[in-house]
Amino acid sequence: MSWNQTELSSTHANTSGNYSFFDVLQKPIEMYVFVDPLCPECWALEPYIKKLSIEYGRFFTVRPIVSGHINTLNRDQFDKPKRLRDIWEKTAKRTGMSCDGDLWIDNPVTSPWLASIAIKAAELQGKKAGRQFLRKIQEEAFLNKQDISDESVLLKCAERANLDTAEFQSDLYSSSAKKAFQCDLKLTQEMEVDYIPTIVFFNQMVEEQGIKVSGLYPYEIYVRVLQEILRIHPIPSEKPSLEDFLAHYNIVGSKEISVVYDWSQAQTEKEMKKLQLKQIVERIPVKYGSFWKYVGNR
């Protein structure tokens, strides 16, 4: 683990004290999440980001930073499809988030930088739009083996993310999107991020350095960092009903459901089969585990 900028300590009181209403509205913590749309570990971080947002989202905002292919292993092996396939497959088996590594054999991504710039083009329609678009291109790459640098695939993702597709298509090759991507790369360098995923936590209410976590770790580690930088032990918010959770995110993996609700794989499967019988969800067959699409009561 890389605890750059500052180290965790146990000197703060163990309390569930709260910020004032004004402070909570301001969301004191900003999380810079350094990602790449083709990084399997970034994809595997998704369940923890969802759970953090549900339990403690009242305290922080998420700012995705597109960092490019900076992992040494990925950079050195990018021209070796079989090696990349193996990395994806091992990550899927280890994390439970399906990554179909056959993408690199059957339909390899031809221009990874365009996929990264596309995220910044989507963000020109708002931060929420950018996050939704990032999720959609991750689904297309990791689940559907689609070349996410293909313009037709990107336009389909823009449509699925409810973007203005004409505006997105215009922004895709604009100087604004390219400059935004260059700013992300510069920020990555300035913060000395040399591995993805990396999360840097900043408390905007106090003058102190951030806490940097490089790599993929258990959920409890991220909670501990949040507590450290908040200087309190906040009580987690109540979880939404499973159906509300599915309706909000539309497509989620069994792993994501298990992490958010603290369920075993068997219990998650049981609960999802109930909703499947009610025709509230459809199972999406993937190489590892299952993903589910919310379709509501038809």
mmCIF file of C-alpha atoms in Angstrom:
data_model
loop_
_atom_site.group_PDB
_atom_site.id
_atom_site.type_symbol
_atom_site.label_atom_id
_atom_site.label_comp_id
_atom_site.label_asym_id
_atom_site.label_seq_id
_atom_site.Cartn_x
_atom_site.Cartn_y
_atom_site.Cartn_z
ATOM 1 C CA MET A 1 0.000 0.000 0.000
ATOM 2 C CA SER A 2 1.205 3.504 -0.738
ATOM 3 C CA TRP A 3 0.308 6.042 1.946
ATOM 4 C CA ASN A 4 1.862 9.099 0.295
ATOM 5 C CA GLN A 5 1.523 12.629 1.686
ATOM 6 C CA THR A 6 0.656 11.453 5.197
ATOM 7 C CA GLU A 7 0.418 8.333 7.315
ATOM 8 C CA LEU A 8 -2.610 6.947 9.074
ATOM 9 C CA SER A 9 -2.583 7.231 12.837
ATOM 10 C CA SER A 10 -4.855 6.269 15.705
ATOM 11 C CA THR A 11 -4.662 9.579 17.585
ATOM 12 C CA HIS A 12 -8.128 10.876 16.722
ATOM 13 C CA ALA A 13 -11.060 10.177 18.982
ATOM 14 C CA ASN A 14 -13.386 7.332 18.151
ATOM 15 C CA THR A 15 -16.572 9.330 17.730
ATOM 16 C CA SER A 16 -19.641 9.486 15.571
ATOM 17 C CA GLY A 17 -19.728 13.284 15.841
ATOM 18 C CA ASN A 18 -21.296 15.122 12.908
ATOM 19 C CA TYR A 19 -20.401 18.108 10.780
ATOM 20 C CA SER A 20 -22.819 20.997 10.799
ATOM 21 C CA PHE A 21 -25.566 20.974 8.189
ATOM 22 C CA PHE A 22 -23.710 23.646 6.207
ATOM 23 C CA ASP A 23 -20.495 21.607 6.155
ATOM 24 C CA VAL A 24 -22.299 18.496 4.958
ATOM 25 C CA LEU A 25 -23.874 20.498 2.127
ATOM 26 C CA GLN A 26 -20.372 21.588 1.158
ATOM 27 C CA LYS A 27 -19.181 17.974 1.247
ATOM 28 C CA PRO A 28 -15.822 18.508 2.946
ATOM 29 C CA ILE A 29 -13.978 15.643 1.253
ATOM 30 C CA GLU A 30 -12.995 15.499 -2.399
ATOM 31 C CA MET A 31 -11.861 12.144 -3.736
ATOM 32 C CA TYR A 32 -9.592 12.249 -6.774
ATOM 33 C CA VAL A 33 -9.995 8.799 -8.338
ATOM 34 C CA PHE A 34 -7.232 8.148 -10.883
ATOM 35 C CA VAL A 35 -8.487 5.612 -13.409
ATOM 36 C CA ASP A 36 -8.093 4.276 -16.910
ATOM 37 C CA PRO A 37 -11.087 2.852 -18.800
ATOM 38 C CA LEU A 38 -9.046 -0.224 -19.791
ATOM 39 C CA CYS A 39 -7.574 -0.963 -16.355
ATOM 40 C CA PRO A 40 -9.167 -4.123 -14.888
ATOM 41 C CA GLU A 41 -8.320 -3.117 -11.318
ATOM 42 C CA CYS A 42 -10.102 0.205 -11.849
ATOM 43 C CA TRP A 43 -13.134 -1.808 -12.919
ATOM 44 C CA ALA A 44 -12.751 -3.960 -9.789
ATOM 45 C CA LEU A 45 -12.778 -0.781 -7.656
ATOM 46 C CA GLU A 46 -16.384 -0.061 -8.693
ATOM 47 C CA PRO A 47 -18.103 -2.054 -5.890
ATOM 48 C CA TYR A 48 -16.186 -0.137 -3.224
ATOM 49 C CA ILE A 49 -16.889 3.267 -4.776
ATOM 50 C CA LYS A 50 -20.606 2.395 -4.854
ATOM 51 C CA LYS A 51 -20.622 1.292 -1.221
ATOM 52 C CA LEU A 52 -18.650 4.338 -0.077
ATOM 53 C CA SER A 53 -21.070 6.604 -1.937
ATOM 54 C CA ILE A 54 -24.091 4.938 -0.332
ATOM 55 C CA GLU A 55 -22.742 4.834 3.217
ATOM 56 C CA TYR A 56 -20.675 8.048 3.341
ATOM 57 C CA GLY A 57 -21.492 9.967 0.163
ATOM 58 C CA ARG A 58 -22.862 12.850 2.238
ATOM 59 C CA PHE A 59 -19.246 13.681 3.101
ATOM 60 C CA PHE A 60 -17.495 13.550 -0.267
ATOM 61 C CA THR A 61 -17.598 14.168 -3.991
ATOM 62 C CA VAL A 62 -15.846 11.950 -6.542
ATOM 63 C CA ARG A 63 -13.635 13.472 -9.212
ATOM 64 C CA PRO A 64 -12.436 10.883 -11.758
ATOM 65 C CA ILE A 65 -9.016 11.672 -13.263
ATOM 66 C CA VAL A 66 -8.193 9.845 -16.494
ATOM 67 C CA SER A 67 -4.558 8.839 -16.150
ATOM 68 C CA GLY A 68 -3.718 6.889 -19.291
ATOM 69 C CA HIS A 69 -1.795 3.618 -19.373
ATOM 70 C CA ILE A 70 0.677 4.321 -16.578
ATOM 71 C CA ASN A 71 0.862 0.894 -14.958
ATOM 72 C CA THR A 72 4.245 -0.530 -15.924
ATOM 73 C CA LEU A 73 2.842 -3.982 -16.610
ATOM 74 C CA ASN A 74 0.139 -2.683 -18.921
ATOM 75 C CA ARG A 75 2.477 -0.302 -20.713
ATOM 76 C CA ASP A 76 5.175 -2.911 -21.327
ATOM 77 C CA GLN A 77 2.716 -5.554 -22.463
ATOM 78 C CA PHE A 78 0.292 -3.441 -24.456
ATOM 79 C CA ASP A 79 1.490 -4.886 -27.751
ATOM 80 C CA LYS A 80 1.135 -8.466 -26.478
ATOM 81 C CA PRO A 81 -2.546 -9.440 -26.658
ATOM 82 C CA LYS A 82 -2.197 -12.849 -24.997
ATOM 83 C CA ARG A 83 -0.402 -11.313 -22.032
ATOM 84 C CA LEU A 84 -3.108 -8.666 -21.646
ATOM 85 C CA ARG A 85 -5.795 -11.333 -21.870
ATOM 86 C CA ASP A 86 -4.128 -13.246 -19.043
ATOM 87 C CA ILE A 87 -3.951 -10.109 -16.861
ATOM 88 C CA TRP A 88 -7.664 -9.462 -17.339
ATOM 89 C CA GLU A 89 -8.634 -13.076 -16.678
ATOM 90 C CA LYS A 90 -6.573 -13.262 -13.480
ATOM 91 C CA THR A 91 -8.067 -9.997 -12.254
ATOM 92 C CA ALA A 92 -11.590 -11.295 -12.891
ATOM 93 C CA LYS A 93 -10.952 -14.498 -10.954
ATOM 94 C CA ARG A 94 -9.293 -12.632 -8.075
ATOM 95 C CA THR A 95 -11.805 -9.783 -7.702
ATOM 96 C CA GLY A 96 -15.131 -11.240 -8.849
ATOM 97 C CA MET A 97 -15.704 -8.446 -11.388
ATOM 98 C CA SER A 98 -15.904 -10.055 -14.795
ATOM 99 C CA CYS A 99 -13.221 -9.034 -17.325
ATOM 100 C CA ASP A 100 -13.429 -10.875 -20.639
ATOM 101 C CA GLY A 101 -9.790 -10.885 -21.706
ATOM 102 C CA ASP A 102 -10.681 -12.352 -25.099
ATOM 103 C CA LEU A 103 -11.258 -8.735 -26.135
ATOM 104 C CA TRP A 104 -7.518 -8.472 -26.813
ATOM 105 C CA ILE A 105 -7.654 -11.474 -29.159
ATOM 106 C CA ASP A 106 -11.045 -11.033 -30.817
ATOM 107 C CA ASN A 107 -11.552 -7.276 -30.982
ATOM 108 C CA PRO A 108 -8.550 -5.347 -29.586
ATOM 109 C CA VAL A 109 -8.816 -1.662 -28.713
ATOM 110 C CA THR A 110 -7.051 0.186 -31.516
ATOM 111 C CA SER A 111 -6.720 3.667 -30.037
ATOM 112 C CA PRO A 112 -6.842 3.724 -26.215
ATOM 113 C CA TRP A 113 -6.204 7.468 -26.055
ATOM 114 C CA LEU A 114 -9.439 8.198 -27.923
ATOM 115 C CA ALA A 115 -11.400 6.295 -25.275
ATOM 116 C CA SER A 116 -9.793 8.467 -22.597
ATOM 117 C CA ILE A 117 -10.490 11.688 -24.494
ATOM 118 C CA ALA A 118 -14.093 10.538 -24.969
ATOM 119 C CA ILE A 119 -14.563 10.562 -21.192
ATOM 120 C CA LYS A 120 -13.467 14.186 -21.061
ATOM 121 C CA ALA A 121 -15.802 14.981 -23.973
ATOM 122 C CA ALA A 122 -18.672 13.473 -21.967
ATOM 123 C CA GLU A 123 -17.661 15.525 -18.906
ATOM 124 C CA LEU A 124 -18.251 18.697 -20.921
ATOM 125 C CA GLN A 125 -21.935 17.885 -20.338
ATOM 126 C CA GLY A 126 -21.382 17.688 -16.565
ATOM 127 C CA LYS A 127 -19.490 15.617 -14.011
ATOM 128 C CA LYS A 128 -22.387 13.215 -13.570
ATOM 129 C CA ALA A 129 -22.571 12.697 -17.327
ATOM 130 C CA GLY A 130 -18.857 11.935 -17.388
ATOM 131 C CA ARG A 131 -19.133 9.330 -14.624
ATOM 132 C CA GLN A 132 -22.104 7.653 -16.303
ATOM 133 C CA PHE A 133 -20.286 7.542 -19.619
ATOM 134 C CA LEU A 134 -17.166 6.065 -18.009
ATOM 135 C CA ARG A 135 -19.277 3.276 -16.547
ATOM 136 C CA LYS A 136 -20.879 2.537 -19.912
ATOM 137 C CA ILE A 137 -17.578 2.221 -21.779
ATOM 138 C CA GLN A 138 -16.249 -0.007 -19.005
ATOM 139 C CA GLU A 139 -19.266 -2.271 -19.457
ATOM 140 C CA GLU A 140 -18.694 -2.385 -23.209
ATOM 141 C CA ALA A 141 -15.019 -3.280 -22.810
ATOM 142 C CA PHE A 142 -15.040 -5.691 -19.875
ATOM 143 C CA LEU A 143 -18.374 -7.406 -20.471
ATOM 144 C CA ASN A 144 -19.118 -7.092 -24.188
ATOM 145 C CA LYS A 145 -15.604 -7.197 -25.708
ATOM 146 C CA GLN A 146 -16.159 -3.979 -27.678
ATOM 147 C CA ASP A 147 -13.423 -1.732 -29.044
ATOM 148 C CA ILE A 148 -14.165 1.398 -27.002
ATOM 149 C CA SER A 149 -12.041 3.525 -29.308
ATOM 150 C CA ASP A 150 -14.480 2.852 -32.156
ATOM 151 C CA GLU A 151 -16.628 5.936 -32.701
ATOM 152 C CA SER A 152 -19.836 3.931 -33.199
ATOM 153 C CA VAL A 153 -19.298 2.186 -29.841
ATOM 154 C CA LEU A 154 -18.587 5.512 -28.146
ATOM 155 C CA LEU A 155 -21.771 7.013 -29.588
ATOM 156 C CA LYS A 156 -23.778 4.041 -28.354
ATOM 157 C CA CYS A 157 -22.296 4.536 -24.879
ATOM 158 C CA ALA A 158 -23.143 8.246 -25.034
ATOM 159 C CA GLU A 159 -26.735 7.367 -25.852
ATOM 160 C CA ARG A 160 -26.895 4.820 -23.009
ATOM 161 C CA ALA A 161 -25.508 7.461 -20.634
ATOM 162 C CA ASN A 162 -28.310 9.841 -21.721
ATOM 163 C CA LEU A 163 -25.914 12.368 -23.237
ATOM 164 C CA ASP A 164 -26.683 14.746 -26.058
ATOM 165 C CA THR A 165 -25.104 12.528 -28.712
ATOM 166 C CA ALA A 166 -24.747 15.276 -31.326
ATOM 167 C CA GLU A 167 -22.939 17.486 -28.833
ATOM 168 C CA PHE A 168 -20.794 14.567 -27.698
ATOM 169 C CA GLN A 169 -19.802 13.701 -31.273
ATOM 170 C CA SER A 170 -18.792 17.302 -31.851
ATOM 171 C CA ASP A 171 -16.812 17.470 -28.576
ATOM 172 C CA LEU A 172 -15.054 14.151 -29.165
ATOM 173 C CA TYR A 173 -12.491 15.694 -31.511
ATOM 174 C CA SER A 174 -12.532 19.169 -29.982
ATOM 175 C CA SER A 175 -9.590 21.006 -28.482
ATOM 176 C CA SER A 176 -11.571 21.332 -25.230
ATOM 177 C CA ALA A 177 -11.681 17.556 -24.673
ATOM 178 C CA LYS A 178 -8.011 17.171 -25.591
ATOM 179 C CA LYS A 179 -6.979 19.980 -23.241
ATOM 180 C CA ALA A 180 -9.051 18.471 -20.419
ATOM 181 C CA PHE A 181 -7.311 15.126 -20.915
ATOM 182 C CA GLN A 182 -3.914 16.820 -20.909
ATOM 183 C CA CYS A 183 -4.859 18.512 -17.627
ATOM 184 C CA ASP A 184 -5.656 15.100 -16.132
ATOM 185 C CA LEU A 185 -2.289 13.739 -17.264
ATOM 186 C CA LYS A 186 -0.539 16.778 -15.781
ATOM 187 C CA LEU A 187 -2.378 16.344 -12.478
ATOM 188 C CA THR A 188 -1.401 12.679 -12.443
ATOM 189 C CA GLN A 189 2.230 13.687 -12.763
ATOM 190 C CA GLU A 190 2.032 16.500 -10.211
ATOM 191 C CA MET A 191 0.479 14.203 -7.596
ATOM 192 C CA GLU A 192 3.134 11.568 -8.328
ATOM 193 C CA VAL A 193 0.555 8.930 -9.194
ATOM 194 C CA ASP A 194 2.461 6.039 -10.722
ATOM 195 C CA TYR A 195 -0.116 3.268 -10.393
ATOM 196 C CA ILE A 196 -3.819 2.985 -11.094
ATOM 197 C CA PRO A 197 -6.279 2.860 -9.523
ATOM 198 C CA THR A 198 -5.224 5.479 -6.991
ATOM 199 C CA ILE A 199 -7.496 7.525 -4.741
ATOM 200 C CA VAL A 200 -6.345 10.764 -3.137
ATOM 201 C CA PHE A 201 -8.544 12.056 -0.306
ATOM 202 C CA PHE A 202 -8.547 15.806 0.416
ATOM 203 C CA ASN A 203 -10.341 17.598 3.236
ATOM 204 C CA GLN A 204 -11.303 20.972 1.754
ATOM 205 C CA MET A 205 -12.216 22.376 5.180
ATOM 206 C CA VAL A 206 -8.707 22.218 6.655
ATOM 207 C CA GLU A 207 -5.241 23.105 5.414
ATOM 208 C CA GLU A 208 -3.457 19.778 5.297
ATOM 209 C CA GLN A 209 -2.062 17.329 2.800
ATOM 210 C CA GLY A 210 -4.169 14.607 1.278
ATOM 211 C CA ILE A 211 -3.967 10.874 1.843
ATOM 212 C CA LYS A 212 -3.078 8.769 -1.191
ATOM 213 C CA VAL A 213 -4.018 5.093 -1.556
ATOM 214 C CA SER A 214 -2.434 3.343 -4.542
ATOM 215 C CA GLY A 215 -3.837 0.032 -5.689
ATOM 216 C CA LEU A 216 -6.923 -2.040 -4.906
ATOM 217 C CA TYR A 217 -7.650 -2.864 -1.256
ATOM 218 C CA PRO A 218 -10.489 -4.149 0.946
ATOM 219 C CA TYR A 219 -13.378 -1.796 1.613
ATOM 220 C CA GLU A 220 -12.406 -1.308 5.252
ATOM 221 C CA ILE A 221 -9.184 0.426 4.198
ATOM 222 C CA TYR A 222 -11.068 3.149 2.327
ATOM 223 C CA VAL A 223 -13.414 3.658 5.300
ATOM 224 C CA ARG A 224 -10.437 3.979 7.613
ATOM 225 C CA VAL A 225 -8.854 6.636 5.402
ATOM 226 C CA LEU A 226 -12.142 8.537 5.236
ATOM 227 C CA GLN A 227 -12.401 8.458 9.028
ATOM 228 C CA GLU A 228 -8.811 9.633 9.361
ATOM 229 C CA ILE A 229 -9.224 12.636 7.107
ATOM 230 C CA LEU A 230 -12.664 13.540 8.534
ATOM 231 C CA ARG A 231 -11.272 13.189 12.080
ATOM 232 C CA ILE A 232 -14.497 11.493 13.147
ATOM 233 C CA HIS A 233 -16.023 8.028 12.879
ATOM 234 C CA PRO A 234 -19.274 8.802 11.038
ATOM 235 C CA ILE A 235 -22.231 6.463 11.197
ATOM 236 C CA PRO A 236 -22.907 4.908 7.760
ATOM 237 C CA SER A 237 -26.138 5.904 6.062
ATOM 238 C CA GLU A 238 -28.919 3.383 5.711
ATOM 239 C CA LYS A 239 -28.725 1.344 2.527
ATOM 240 C CA PRO A 240 -31.477 1.682 -0.082
ATOM 241 C CA SER A 241 -33.702 -1.243 -0.913
ATOM 242 C CA LEU A 242 -32.205 -3.657 -3.409
ATOM 243 C CA GLU A 243 -34.744 -2.659 -6.044
ATOM 244 C CA ASP A 244 -33.997 1.050 -5.583
ATOM 245 C CA PHE A 245 -30.279 0.324 -5.850
ATOM 246 C CA LEU A 246 -30.781 -1.575 -9.102
ATOM 247 C CA ALA A 247 -33.098 1.094 -10.527
ATOM 248 C CA HIS A 248 -30.508 3.785 -9.816
ATOM 249 C CA TYR A 249 -27.523 2.020 -11.394
ATOM 250 C CA ASN A 250 -29.435 0.073 -14.094
ATOM 251 C CA ILE A 251 -26.712 -2.560 -14.646
ATOM 252 C CA VAL A 252 -24.750 -4.022 -11.732
ATOM 253 C CA GLY A 253 -22.695 -7.115 -11.057
ATOM 254 C CA SER A 254 -23.360 -9.751 -8.419
ATOM 255 C CA LYS A 255 -20.034 -8.760 -6.867
ATOM 256 C CA GLU A 256 -21.212 -5.162 -6.522
ATOM 257 C CA ILE A 257 -24.440 -6.265 -4.848
ATOM 258 C CA SER A 258 -22.564 -8.582 -2.466
ATOM 259 C CA VAL A 259 -20.155 -5.812 -1.441
ATOM 260 C CA VAL A 260 -22.832 -3.139 -0.957
ATOM 261 C CA TYR A 261 -25.202 -5.337 1.073
ATOM 262 C CA ASP A 262 -22.565 -7.461 2.858
ATOM 263 C CA TRP A 263 -24.037 -10.611 1.386
ATOM 264 C CA SER A 264 -22.422 -13.875 0.444
ATOM 265 C CA GLN A 265 -22.396 -14.874 -3.207
ATOM 266 C CA ALA A 266 -25.096 -17.469 -2.457
ATOM 267 C CA GLN A 267 -27.377 -14.934 -0.758
ATOM 268 C CA THR A 268 -26.945 -12.450 -3.603
ATOM 269 C CA GLU A 269 -27.860 -15.125 -6.129
ATOM 270 C CA LYS A 270 -30.942 -16.034 -4.085
ATOM 271 C CA GLU A 271 -32.170 -12.434 -3.844
ATOM 272 C CA MET A 272 -31.564 -11.752 -7.531
ATOM 273 C CA LYS A 273 -33.417 -14.893 -8.587
ATOM 274 C CA LYS A 274 -36.448 -13.637 -6.659
ATOM 275 C CA LEU A 275 -36.386 -10.396 -8.643
ATOM 276 C CA GLN A 276 -35.784 -12.304 -11.851
ATOM 277 C CA LEU A 277 -38.918 -14.382 -11.238
ATOM 278 C CA LYS A 278 -40.856 -11.142 -10.743
ATOM 279 C CA GLN A 279 -39.420 -9.907 -14.063
ATOM 280 C CA ILE A 280 -37.846 -6.920 -12.330
ATOM 281 C CA VAL A 281 -34.340 -7.797 -13.535
ATOM 282 C CA GLU A 282 -32.748 -9.684 -16.383
ATOM 283 C CA ARG A 283 -29.579 -11.704 -15.983
ATOM 284 C CA ILE A 284 -26.735 -10.672 -18.282
ATOM 285 C CA PRO A 285 -24.549 -13.684 -19.043
ATOM 286 C CA VAL A 286 -20.861 -12.809 -18.673
ATOM 287 C CA LYS A 287 -17.678 -14.834 -18.565
ATOM 288 C CA TYR A 288 -17.281 -14.653 -14.785
ATOM 289 C CA GLY A 289 -20.249 -14.402 -12.426
ATOM 290 C CA SER A 290 -23.370 -12.474 -13.385
ATOM 291 C CA PHE A 291 -24.492 -8.948 -14.130
ATOM 292 C CA TRP A 292 -28.102 -7.813 -13.825
ATOM 293 C CA LYS A 293 -30.151 -5.267 -15.728
ATOM 294 C CA TYR A 294 -33.042 -3.523 -14.046
ATOM 295 C CA VAL A 295 -36.171 -3.593 -16.212
ATOM 296 C CA GLY A 296 -38.811 -2.747 -13.582
ATOM 297 C CA ASN A 297 -42.283 -4.213 -13.393
ATOM 298 C CA ARG A 298 -43.456 -4.808 -16.928
#
